[in-house]
Amino acid sequence: GINMDYIKTEWKKLGGMGLVGVGAFLILEHIYTYGGLDLWDLLGHEWLGIVLVLVGILTANRWGALRMKEGLALVSSKVNYILGRD
C-alpha cells in the first residue's frame, strides 16, 4: 500500500521549505528596496518574513526536532567547499 506517513513527511518538508523561501524573499526584498531592515516597524513585512522563515524551519524539521549540530556542520562544510577550504 501507500505509505501515508512518508507522504505527510515529504509534504511537511516541501511546505516548510516553501515558507522559508517566501520569508527569505520578503526579507531580501525589504533590504533591497529600503536599504536595510526596520525592525522597529513591528507590522512590517520584514517581521512577516522572519516569522515565515522560523515557522518553515520548524515545519520542515517535524515541529521542533531541530538537529542543530548536524545542520550547522552541513552548512559549515558547504561554505568551506564553496570557499575552497576543504
Coordinates of C-alpha atoms in Angstrom, one line a residue:
G1 CA 0.0 0.0 0.0
I2 CA 0.8 3.7 0.1
N3 CA 3.0 4.9 3.0
M4 CA 1.0 7.9 4.2
D5 CA 3.5 8.8 6.9
Y6 CA 6.2 9.2 4.3
I7 CA 3.9 11.3 2.1
K8 CA 2.9 13.6 5.1
T9 CA 6.6 14.0 6.0
E10 CA 7.5 15.0 2.4
W11 CA 4.7 17.5 2.2
K12 CA 5.7 19.0 5.6
K13 CA 9.3 19.4 4.2
L14 CA 8.1 20.9 1.0
G15 CA 5.7 23.2 2.7
G16 CA 8.3 24.2 5.2
M17 CA 10.9 25.0 2.5
G18 CA 8.2 27.0 0.7
L19 CA 7.6 29.1 3.8
V20 CA 11.4 29.6 4.2
G21 CA 11.7 30.7 0.5
V22 CA 8.8 33.1 0.8
G23 CA 10.1 34.5 4.1
A24 CA 13.6 34.9 2.7
F25 CA 12.2 36.7 -0.4
L26 CA 10.3 39.2 1.8
I27 CA 13.4 39.9 3.9
L28 CA 15.7 40.3 0.9
E29 CA 13.1 42.4 -1.0
H30 CA 12.9 44.8 2.0
I31 CA 16.7 45.0 2.2
Y32 CA 16.9 45.7 -1.5
T33 CA 14.0 48.2 -1.6
Y34 CA 14.7 50.2 1.6
G35 CA 18.5 49.5 2.0
G36 CA 18.1 47.6 5.3
L37 CA 15.7 46.3 7.9
D38 CA 13.4 48.4 10.0
L39 CA 12.9 46.1 13.0
W40 CA 11.1 48.8 14.9
D41 CA 8.2 48.6 12.5
L42 CA 6.5 45.6 14.2
L43 CA 3.9 45.2 11.5
G44 CA 6.3 45.4 8.6
H45 CA 6.8 42.6 6.1
E46 CA 10.4 42.0 7.3
W47 CA 8.9 40.7 10.5
L48 CA 6.4 38.6 8.5
G49 CA 9.4 37.2 6.6
I50 CA 11.3 36.3 9.8
V51 CA 8.2 34.6 11.2
L52 CA 7.7 32.7 7.9
V53 CA 11.3 31.5 8.0
L54 CA 11.0 30.3 11.6
V55 CA 7.7 28.5 11.0
G56 CA 9.1 27.0 7.8
I57 CA 12.2 25.7 9.6
L58 CA 10.1 24.2 12.4
T59 CA 7.6 22.7 9.9
A60 CA 10.4 21.1 7.8
N61 CA 12.1 19.7 10.9
R62 CA 8.9 18.0 12.2
W63 CA 7.9 20.6 14.7
G64 CA 10.9 21.2 16.9
A65 CA 13.1 18.1 16.2
L66 CA 15.8 20.5 15.2
R67 CA 19.2 18.9 14.6
M68 CA 21.3 22.0 15.0
K69 CA 24.7 20.3 15.2
E70 CA 24.1 18.3 12.0
G71 CA 22.6 21.4 10.3
L72 CA 25.5 23.7 11.3
A73 CA 28.0 21.0 10.3
L74 CA 26.3 20.7 6.9
V75 CA 26.3 24.5 6.4
S76 CA 29.9 24.8 7.5
S77 CA 31.0 22.1 5.2
K78 CA 29.2 23.7 2.2
V79 CA 30.7 27.1 3.0
N80 CA 34.1 25.6 3.2
Y81 CA 33.6 23.8 -0.1
I82 CA 32.5 27.0 -1.8
L83 CA 35.4 28.9 -0.4
G84 CA 37.8 26.1 -1.3
R85 CA 38.9 25.4 2.2
D86 CA 38.3 21.7 2.3

